[in-house]
Short mmCIF file of C-alpha atoms in Angstrom, two decimals:
data_model
loop_
_atom_site.label_atom_id
_atom_site.label_comp_id
_atom_site.label_asym_id
_atom_site.label_seq_id
_atom_site.Cartn_x
_atom_site.Cartn_y
_atom_site.Cartn_z
CA MET A 20 29.62 107.75 78.58
CA SER A 21 28.01 110.14 76.12
CA ALA A 22 30.02 112.90 74.44
CA TYR A 23 27.28 115.28 75.70
CA ALA A 24 27.50 114.42 79.39
CA GLY A 25 27.66 117.64 81.42
CA ILE A 26 25.88 119.80 78.84
CA LYS A 27 23.49 121.16 81.49
CA GLU A 28 26.39 122.53 83.52
CA VAL A 29 27.79 124.86 80.84
CA THR A 30 26.70 128.38 79.94
CA PRO A 31 25.92 129.03 76.28
CA ALA A 32 28.56 131.26 74.69
CA ARG A 33 26.21 132.56 72.02
CA LYS A 34 22.93 134.41 72.06
CA GLN A 35 19.95 132.13 72.38
CA ALA A 36 16.83 132.64 70.27
CA GLY A 37 14.65 135.25 71.92
CA GLU A 38 17.48 136.66 74.07
CA THR A 39 17.87 140.44 73.76
CA GLN A 40 21.28 142.00 73.10
CA TRP A 41 21.15 145.52 74.56
CA LEU A 42 23.22 148.40 73.21
CA THR A 43 26.39 148.59 75.28
CA PRO A 44 29.13 151.26 75.40
CA GLY A 45 30.80 151.88 72.07
CA LYS A 46 30.29 153.84 68.87
CA TYR A 47 28.00 152.46 66.21
CA THR A 48 26.52 152.98 62.79
CA LEU A 49 23.09 151.35 62.94
CA GLU A 50 20.22 150.53 60.64
CA ILE A 51 16.73 150.56 62.13
CA ALA A 52 15.04 147.14 61.92
CA ALA A 53 11.92 147.86 64.03
CA VAL A 54 10.46 150.57 66.28
CA ARG A 55 7.95 149.50 68.90
CA ASP A 56 6.30 150.40 72.14
CA GLY A 57 4.29 148.59 74.76
CA VAL A 58 3.89 148.01 78.46
CA SER A 59 6.45 145.99 80.38
CA ASN A 60 5.14 142.77 81.89
CA ARG A 61 7.71 143.09 84.68
CA GLY A 62 7.60 145.23 87.79
CA MET A 63 5.05 148.02 87.69
CA GLY A 64 4.03 147.56 84.04
CA GLN A 65 5.79 150.67 82.76
CA PRO A 66 5.28 151.87 79.18
CA TYR A 67 8.39 151.45 77.04
CA PHE A 68 9.75 152.56 73.67
CA ALA A 69 12.23 150.20 71.96
CA VAL A 70 14.22 150.08 68.74
CA ASP A 71 15.90 147.07 67.16
CA PHE A 72 18.94 147.78 65.00
CA GLU A 73 21.36 145.95 62.77
CA VAL A 74 24.97 146.91 63.50
CA LEU A 75 26.57 148.25 60.29
CA ALA A 76 29.83 149.43 61.89
CA GLU A 77 31.20 149.61 65.42
CA ILE A 78 34.16 150.88 67.40
CA ASP A 79 35.05 149.58 70.86
CA SER A 80 31.90 147.52 71.35
CA GLU A 81 31.23 143.89 72.17
CA TYR A 82 29.14 143.40 69.03
CA GLU A 83 30.04 142.61 65.45
CA ILE A 84 28.80 143.88 62.11
CA GLY A 85 25.49 142.17 61.35
CA ASP A 86 24.47 141.69 65.00
CA THR A 87 21.00 142.76 66.08
CA VAL A 88 20.94 145.03 69.14
CA THR A 89 18.13 146.76 71.02
CA TRP A 90 17.80 150.11 72.74
CA MET A 91 14.91 150.71 75.13
CA THR A 92 13.72 153.48 77.40
CA LYS A 93 10.99 153.08 80.03
CA ARG A 94 8.55 155.62 81.36
CA GLY A 95 9.16 155.33 85.07
CA LYS A 96 8.89 157.92 87.79
CA PHE A 97 11.11 160.26 85.75
CA GLU A 98 8.70 160.82 82.86
CA ASN A 99 10.73 163.69 81.38
CA TYR A 100 13.78 161.46 80.79
CA PHE A 101 11.62 158.96 78.91
CA LEU A 102 10.09 161.65 76.73
CA GLN A 103 13.48 163.28 76.10
CA ASP A 104 14.98 159.91 75.11
CA VAL A 105 12.16 159.21 72.66
CA GLN A 106 12.30 162.73 71.24
CA ASN A 107 16.09 162.60 70.79
CA PHE A 108 15.84 159.29 68.94
CA ILE A 109 12.98 160.44 66.67
CA CYS A 110 14.80 163.72 65.87
CA ALA A 111 17.93 161.82 64.82
CA ALA A 112 16.09 159.12 62.88
CA THR A 113 13.86 161.57 60.99
CA LYS A 114 16.42 164.40 60.77
CA SER A 115 13.73 166.67 62.22
CA PRO A 116 13.90 169.46 64.80
CA ALA A 117 12.29 168.78 68.18
CA SER A 118 9.53 171.28 67.39
CA GLN A 119 8.22 168.84 64.75
CA VAL A 120 8.14 165.76 66.99
CA ASP A 121 4.76 165.35 68.64
CA GLN A 122 2.68 162.46 69.93
CA SER A 123 1.26 161.64 66.47
CA VAL A 124 4.76 161.46 64.94
CA VAL A 125 5.87 158.95 67.59
CA GLU A 126 2.68 156.91 67.17
CA THR A 127 3.30 156.79 63.40
CA CYS A 128 6.89 155.63 63.97
CA VAL A 129 5.78 152.68 66.15
CA GLY A 130 2.77 151.87 63.96
CA GLU A 131 2.24 149.05 61.46
CA ASP A 132 3.82 150.90 58.53
CA GLN A 133 7.20 151.20 60.33
CA PRO A 134 8.38 154.28 58.34
CA LEU A 135 11.80 154.35 60.06
CA VAL A 136 12.84 150.82 59.09
CA GLY A 137 15.96 151.04 56.92
CA GLU A 138 17.00 154.47 58.20
CA LYS A 139 20.62 154.68 59.34
CA LEU A 140 22.08 156.65 62.22
CA ARG A 141 25.05 156.90 64.51
CA ALA A 142 24.98 156.10 68.21
CA ASN A 143 27.52 156.95 70.88
CA VAL A 144 26.80 154.78 73.92
CA PHE A 145 28.51 155.51 77.23
CA THR A 146 28.01 155.18 80.97
CA VAL A 147 27.58 158.06 83.39
CA ALA A 148 27.94 157.83 87.17
CA LYS A 149 25.29 159.74 89.10
CA ASP A 150 24.83 160.16 92.83
CA LYS A 151 21.41 159.14 94.11
CA ASN A 152 20.68 159.33 97.82
CA GLY A 153 24.37 159.14 98.70
CA GLU A 154 24.88 156.14 96.43
CA THR A 155 26.66 156.25 93.08
CA LYS A 156 24.86 154.44 90.27
CA GLU A 157 25.93 153.97 86.67
CA PHE A 158 23.50 154.74 83.88
CA THR A 159 23.88 154.01 80.19
CA GLU A 160 23.29 157.00 77.94
CA VAL A 161 22.91 157.03 74.16
CA GLU A 162 23.49 159.97 71.85
CA PHE A 163 21.79 159.34 68.51
CA LYS A 164 22.85 161.41 65.51
CA PRO A 165 21.61 161.34 61.94
CA LEU A 166 23.90 159.67 59.46
CA ARG A 167 25.02 162.23 56.94
CA ASP A 168 24.00 161.44 53.38
#
């Protein structure tokens, strides 16, 4: 009998290549690795805005220093939440007031030049319970803050 018999019945304990690790509750210091947007190929093809980070420090999270994690927001039926999420991230990453964040700024941030790569910021990730149609659902919220120099 082979030493590898039964390998198909186990679940990998580590992240597989191509598998996304989403930001989960905890407090982080993060370095931006990539900022991107696109249209989801699942469901209704919603536009999304996503950021990949390297974890520089963490408190009470499931990740370790050096891990790559992703945060994403989708433009669904609640368009304002999507736009607020993007604006909040851009404000923190660029240390700019909301009045200076417009469509062209966001398009520059997701463009080929990737001007935000290497920027560092803090993230407080937590869950919030909200009632929707008599049903309580949990949502993950992220507060991004600029890292003080």
